PDB file of C-alpha atoms in Angstrom:
ATOM      1  CA  TYR A 891     -57.010  45.466 -16.842  1.00  0.00           C
ATOM      2  CA  LYS A 892     -60.616  44.351 -17.089  1.00  0.00           C
ATOM      3  CA  GLU A 893     -63.613  45.319 -15.002  1.00  0.00           C
ATOM      4  CA  ASP A 894     -63.474  43.721 -11.515  1.00  0.00           C
ATOM      5  CA  ASP A 895     -59.774  42.778 -11.805  1.00  0.00           C
ATOM      6  CA  ILE A 896     -58.035  43.019  -8.438  1.00  0.00           C
ATOM      7  CA  VAL A 897     -54.432  44.102  -8.008  1.00  0.00           C
ATOM      8  CA  LEU A 898     -52.529  43.168  -4.853  1.00  0.00           C
ATOM      9  CA  PHE A 899     -49.736  45.440  -3.724  1.00  0.00           C
ATOM     10  CA  SER A 900     -46.579  44.444  -1.911  1.00  0.00           C
ATOM     11  CA  CYS A 901     -44.228  46.544   0.154  1.00  0.00           C
ATOM     12  CA  ASN A 902     -40.738  47.645  -0.811  1.00  0.00           C
ATOM     13  CA  PHE A 903     -37.669  45.782   0.467  1.00  0.00           C
ATOM     14  CA  GLY A 904     -37.291  46.249   4.223  1.00  0.00           C
ATOM     15  CA  PHE A 905     -40.973  47.024   4.755  1.00  0.00           C
ATOM     16  CA  VAL A 906     -43.908  44.849   5.809  1.00  0.00           C
ATOM     17  CA  PRO A 907     -47.652  45.334   5.277  1.00  0.00           C
ATOM     18  CA  THR A 908     -50.086  46.107   8.075  1.00  0.00           C
ATOM     19  CA  GLY A 909     -53.015  44.412   6.428  1.00  0.00           C
ATOM     20  CA  ARG A 910     -53.712  43.514   2.846  1.00  0.00           C
ATOM     21  CA  ILE A 911     -53.325  46.219   0.217  1.00  0.00           C
ATOM     22  CA  SER A 912     -55.484  45.812  -2.897  1.00  0.00           C
ATOM     23  CA  CYS A 913     -57.431  47.774  -5.494  1.00  0.00           C
ATOM     24  CA  GLN A 914     -60.193  46.737  -7.881  1.00  0.00           C
ATOM     25  CA  CYS A 915     -60.931  48.012 -11.371  1.00  0.00           C
ATOM     26  CA  LYS A 916     -64.439  49.563 -11.336  1.00  0.00           C
ATOM     27  CA  LYS A 917     -65.762  51.687 -14.202  1.00  0.00           C
ATOM     28  CA  ASN A 918     -62.245  52.310 -15.540  1.00  0.00           C
ATOM     29  CA  LYS A 919     -60.992  53.555 -12.174  1.00  0.00           C
ATOM     30  CA  TRP A 920     -59.066  51.862  -9.374  1.00  0.00           C
ATOM     31  CA  VAL A 921     -61.017  51.568  -6.145  1.00  0.00           C
ATOM     32  CA  VAL A 922     -59.240  50.696  -2.917  1.00  0.00           C
ATOM     33  CA  VAL A 923     -60.667  47.413  -1.649  1.00  0.00           C
ATOM     34  CA  ARG A 924     -58.355  46.885   1.299  1.00  0.00           C
ATOM     35  CA  GLN A 925     -56.256  49.734   2.538  1.00  0.00           C
ATOM     36  CA  GLY A 926     -53.246  48.466   4.416  1.00  0.00           C
ATOM     37  CA  LYS A 927     -50.003  50.336   4.842  1.00  0.00           C
ATOM     38  CA  CYS A 928     -46.331  49.512   4.600  1.00  0.00           C
ATOM     39  CA  ARG A 929     -44.153  50.063   7.639  1.00  0.00           C
ATOM     40  CA  PRO A 930     -40.463  49.414   8.269  1.00  0.00           C
ATOM     41  CA  LYS A 931     -39.756  45.809   9.289  1.00  0.00           C
ATOM     42  CA  PRO A 932     -39.021  45.684  13.026  1.00  0.00           C
ATOM     43  CA  CYS A 933     -35.908  44.086  14.506  1.00  0.00           C
ATOM     44  CA  GLU A 934     -35.871  42.289  17.831  1.00  0.00           C
ATOM     45  CA  LEU A 935     -34.333  44.223  20.691  1.00  0.00           C
ATOM     46  CA  PRO A 936     -30.565  44.260  20.233  1.00  0.00           C
ATOM     47  CA  ASP A 937     -28.445  42.135  22.551  1.00  0.00           C
ATOM     48  CA  GLU A 938     -26.733  43.826  25.453  1.00  0.00           C
ATOM     49  CA  THR A 939     -22.964  43.575  25.612  1.00  0.00           C
ATOM     50  CA  ALA A 940     -21.270  42.807  28.910  1.00  0.00           C
ATOM     51  CA  ASN A 941     -19.621  45.893  30.419  1.00  0.00           C
ATOM     52  CA  GLY A 942     -21.164  48.232  27.856  1.00  0.00           C
ATOM     53  CA  HIS A 943     -24.372  49.651  26.451  1.00  0.00           C
ATOM     54  CA  TYR A 944     -25.904  50.809  23.178  1.00  0.00           C
ATOM     55  CA  SER A 945     -27.800  53.865  22.016  1.00  0.00           C
ATOM     56  CA  ILE A 946     -29.774  54.552  18.854  1.00  0.00           C
ATOM     57  CA  HIS A 947     -27.422  56.269  16.427  1.00  0.00           C
ATOM     58  CA  VAL A 948     -29.725  56.585  13.374  1.00  0.00           C
ATOM     59  CA  GLY A 949     -33.528  56.423  13.553  1.00  0.00           C
ATOM     60  CA  ASN A 950     -35.987  56.487  16.440  1.00  0.00           C
ATOM     61  CA  ASP A 951     -36.946  52.839  16.860  1.00  0.00           C
ATOM     62  CA  PHE A 952     -35.588  49.327  16.260  1.00  0.00           C
ATOM     63  CA  VAL A 953     -36.798  49.030  12.657  1.00  0.00           C
ATOM     64  CA  PHE A 954     -35.231  48.402   9.235  1.00  0.00           C
ATOM     65  CA  GLY A 955     -32.437  50.909   8.614  1.00  0.00           C
ATOM     66  CA  ALA A 956     -31.975  51.929  12.254  1.00  0.00           C
ATOM     67  CA  THR A 957     -28.395  51.961  13.530  1.00  0.00           C
ATOM     68  CA  ILE A 958     -27.194  51.490  17.091  1.00  0.00           C
ATOM     69  CA  LYS A 959     -23.778  52.311  18.525  1.00  0.00           C
ATOM     70  CA  TYR A 960     -22.192  50.362  21.360  1.00  0.00           C
ATOM     71  CA  THR A 961     -20.008  52.049  23.976  1.00  0.00           C
ATOM     72  CA  CYS A 962     -17.966  50.380  26.713  1.00  0.00           C
ATOM     73  CA  ASN A 963     -18.369  51.348  30.359  1.00  0.00           C
ATOM     74  CA  ASP A 964     -15.594  53.268  32.141  1.00  0.00           C
ATOM     75  CA  GLY A 965     -12.601  51.037  32.748  1.00  0.00           C
ATOM     76  CA  TYR A 966     -13.388  48.882  29.690  1.00  0.00           C
ATOM     77  CA  GLN A 967     -12.319  49.075  26.069  1.00  0.00           C
ATOM     78  CA  MET A 968     -13.830  47.757  22.868  1.00  0.00           C
ATOM     79  CA  VAL A 969     -11.849  44.883  21.382  1.00  0.00           C
ATOM     80  CA  SER A 970     -14.170  44.353  18.406  1.00  0.00           C
ATOM     81  CA  LYS A 971     -13.611  45.972  15.019  1.00  0.00           C
ATOM     82  CA  MET A 972     -17.206  47.216  14.754  1.00  0.00           C
ATOM     83  CA  ASP A 973     -19.128  49.184  17.363  1.00  0.00           C
ATOM     84  CA  ILE A 974     -22.146  49.845  15.103  1.00  0.00           C
ATOM     85  CA  ARG A 975     -24.963  47.471  14.146  1.00  0.00           C
ATOM     86  CA  THR A 976     -27.766  48.099  11.639  1.00  0.00           C
ATOM     87  CA  CYS A 977     -31.266  46.592  11.572  1.00  0.00           C
ATOM     88  CA  MET A 978     -31.416  44.587   8.338  1.00  0.00           C
ATOM     89  CA  VAL A 979     -34.136  42.355   6.847  1.00  0.00           C
ATOM     90  CA  ALA A 980     -32.543  39.270   8.458  1.00  0.00           C
ATOM     91  CA  GLY A 981     -31.835  40.960  11.819  1.00  0.00           C
ATOM     92  CA  TRP A 982     -28.918  42.941  13.253  1.00  0.00           C
ATOM     93  CA  SER A 983     -25.723  43.249  11.226  1.00  0.00           C
ATOM     94  CA  ASN A 984     -22.239  42.551  12.579  1.00  0.00           C
ATOM     95  CA  HIS A 985     -21.317  40.566  15.668  1.00  0.00           C
ATOM     96  CA  LEU A 986     -22.096  41.750  19.172  1.00  0.00           C
ATOM     97  CA  PRO A 987     -19.172  43.977  20.234  1.00  0.00           C
ATOM     98  CA  ILE A 988     -16.981  42.866  23.131  1.00  0.00           C
ATOM     99  CA  CYS A 989     -15.802  45.137  25.951  1.00  0.00           C
ATOM    100  CA  GLU A 990     -12.830  43.967  28.028  1.00  0.00           C
ATOM    101  CA  VAL A 991     -11.281  45.484  31.109  1.00  0.00           C
ATOM    102  CA  VAL A 992      -8.511  47.981  30.377  1.00  0.00           C
ATOM    103  CA  SER A 993      -5.225  46.601  31.598  1.00  0.00           C
ATOM    104  CA  CYS A 994      -1.648  47.735  31.414  1.00  0.00           C
ATOM    105  CA  VAL A 995       0.537  45.304  29.537  1.00  0.00           C
ATOM    106  CA  PRO A 996       4.252  45.206  30.195  1.00  0.00           C
ATOM    107  CA  GLU A 997       6.293  46.952  27.551  1.00  0.00           C
ATOM    108  CA  ALA A 998       8.440  44.829  25.275  1.00  0.00           C
ATOM    109  CA  THR A 999      11.907  44.729  26.838  1.00  0.00           C
ATOM    110  CA  ASP A1000      13.814  44.037  23.634  1.00  0.00           C
ATOM    111  CA  GLY A1001      12.091  46.804  21.685  1.00  0.00           C
ATOM    112  CA  ARG A1002      10.136  44.648  19.271  1.00  0.00           C
ATOM    113  CA  VAL A1003       6.864  42.789  19.024  1.00  0.00           C
ATOM    114  CA  VAL A1004       6.590  39.375  17.382  1.00  0.00           C
ATOM    115  CA  VAL A1005       3.206  38.199  16.107  1.00  0.00           C
ATOM    116  CA  SER A1006       2.724  34.692  14.772  1.00  0.00           C
ATOM    117  CA  GLY A1007      -0.271  34.213  12.481  1.00  0.00           C
ATOM    118  CA  LEU A1008      -3.107  36.613  11.855  1.00  0.00           C
ATOM    119  CA  PRO A1009      -6.199  36.885  14.065  1.00  0.00           C
ATOM    120  CA  ASP A1010      -9.667  35.938  12.846  1.00  0.00           C
ATOM    121  CA  ASP A1011     -12.267  38.648  12.250  1.00  0.00           C
ATOM    122  CA  ASP A1012     -12.900  40.535  15.498  1.00  0.00           C
ATOM    123  CA  GLY A1013      -9.768  38.873  16.898  1.00  0.00           C
ATOM    124  CA  VAL A1014      -7.417  40.583  19.318  1.00  0.00           C
ATOM    125  CA  ILE A1015      -3.663  40.820  19.079  1.00  0.00           C
ATOM    126  CA  GLN A1016      -1.988  40.794  22.467  1.00  0.00           C
ATOM    127  CA  TYR A1017       1.664  41.572  23.028  1.00  0.00           C
TER     128      TYR A1017
END
């Protein structure tokens, strides 16, 4: 680099700057011109799920890399495949989990269950 050249820094994936970060070449040394910092990218507050709640599973705040775990209220059961969501660069991973009321289904009288077709992702098989 030459005298007075300025280098701009960027943050690693999943992090955002709090101000501009740059250094300038002065007398063969780098001098900080603007001293910003990189912090984890925040996620919006996660959506609530009806008849359930979430708690932070990994991390301390709703920022990149944090994981939350959904739990259904008493009398409800999770019918989704995933109960965990992670704060990613584009927002929360996975679909919002679904909690449905626990109900007793009548037992099959002929001793077998017949399923036609396969459910979509997060689908529920009822028998």
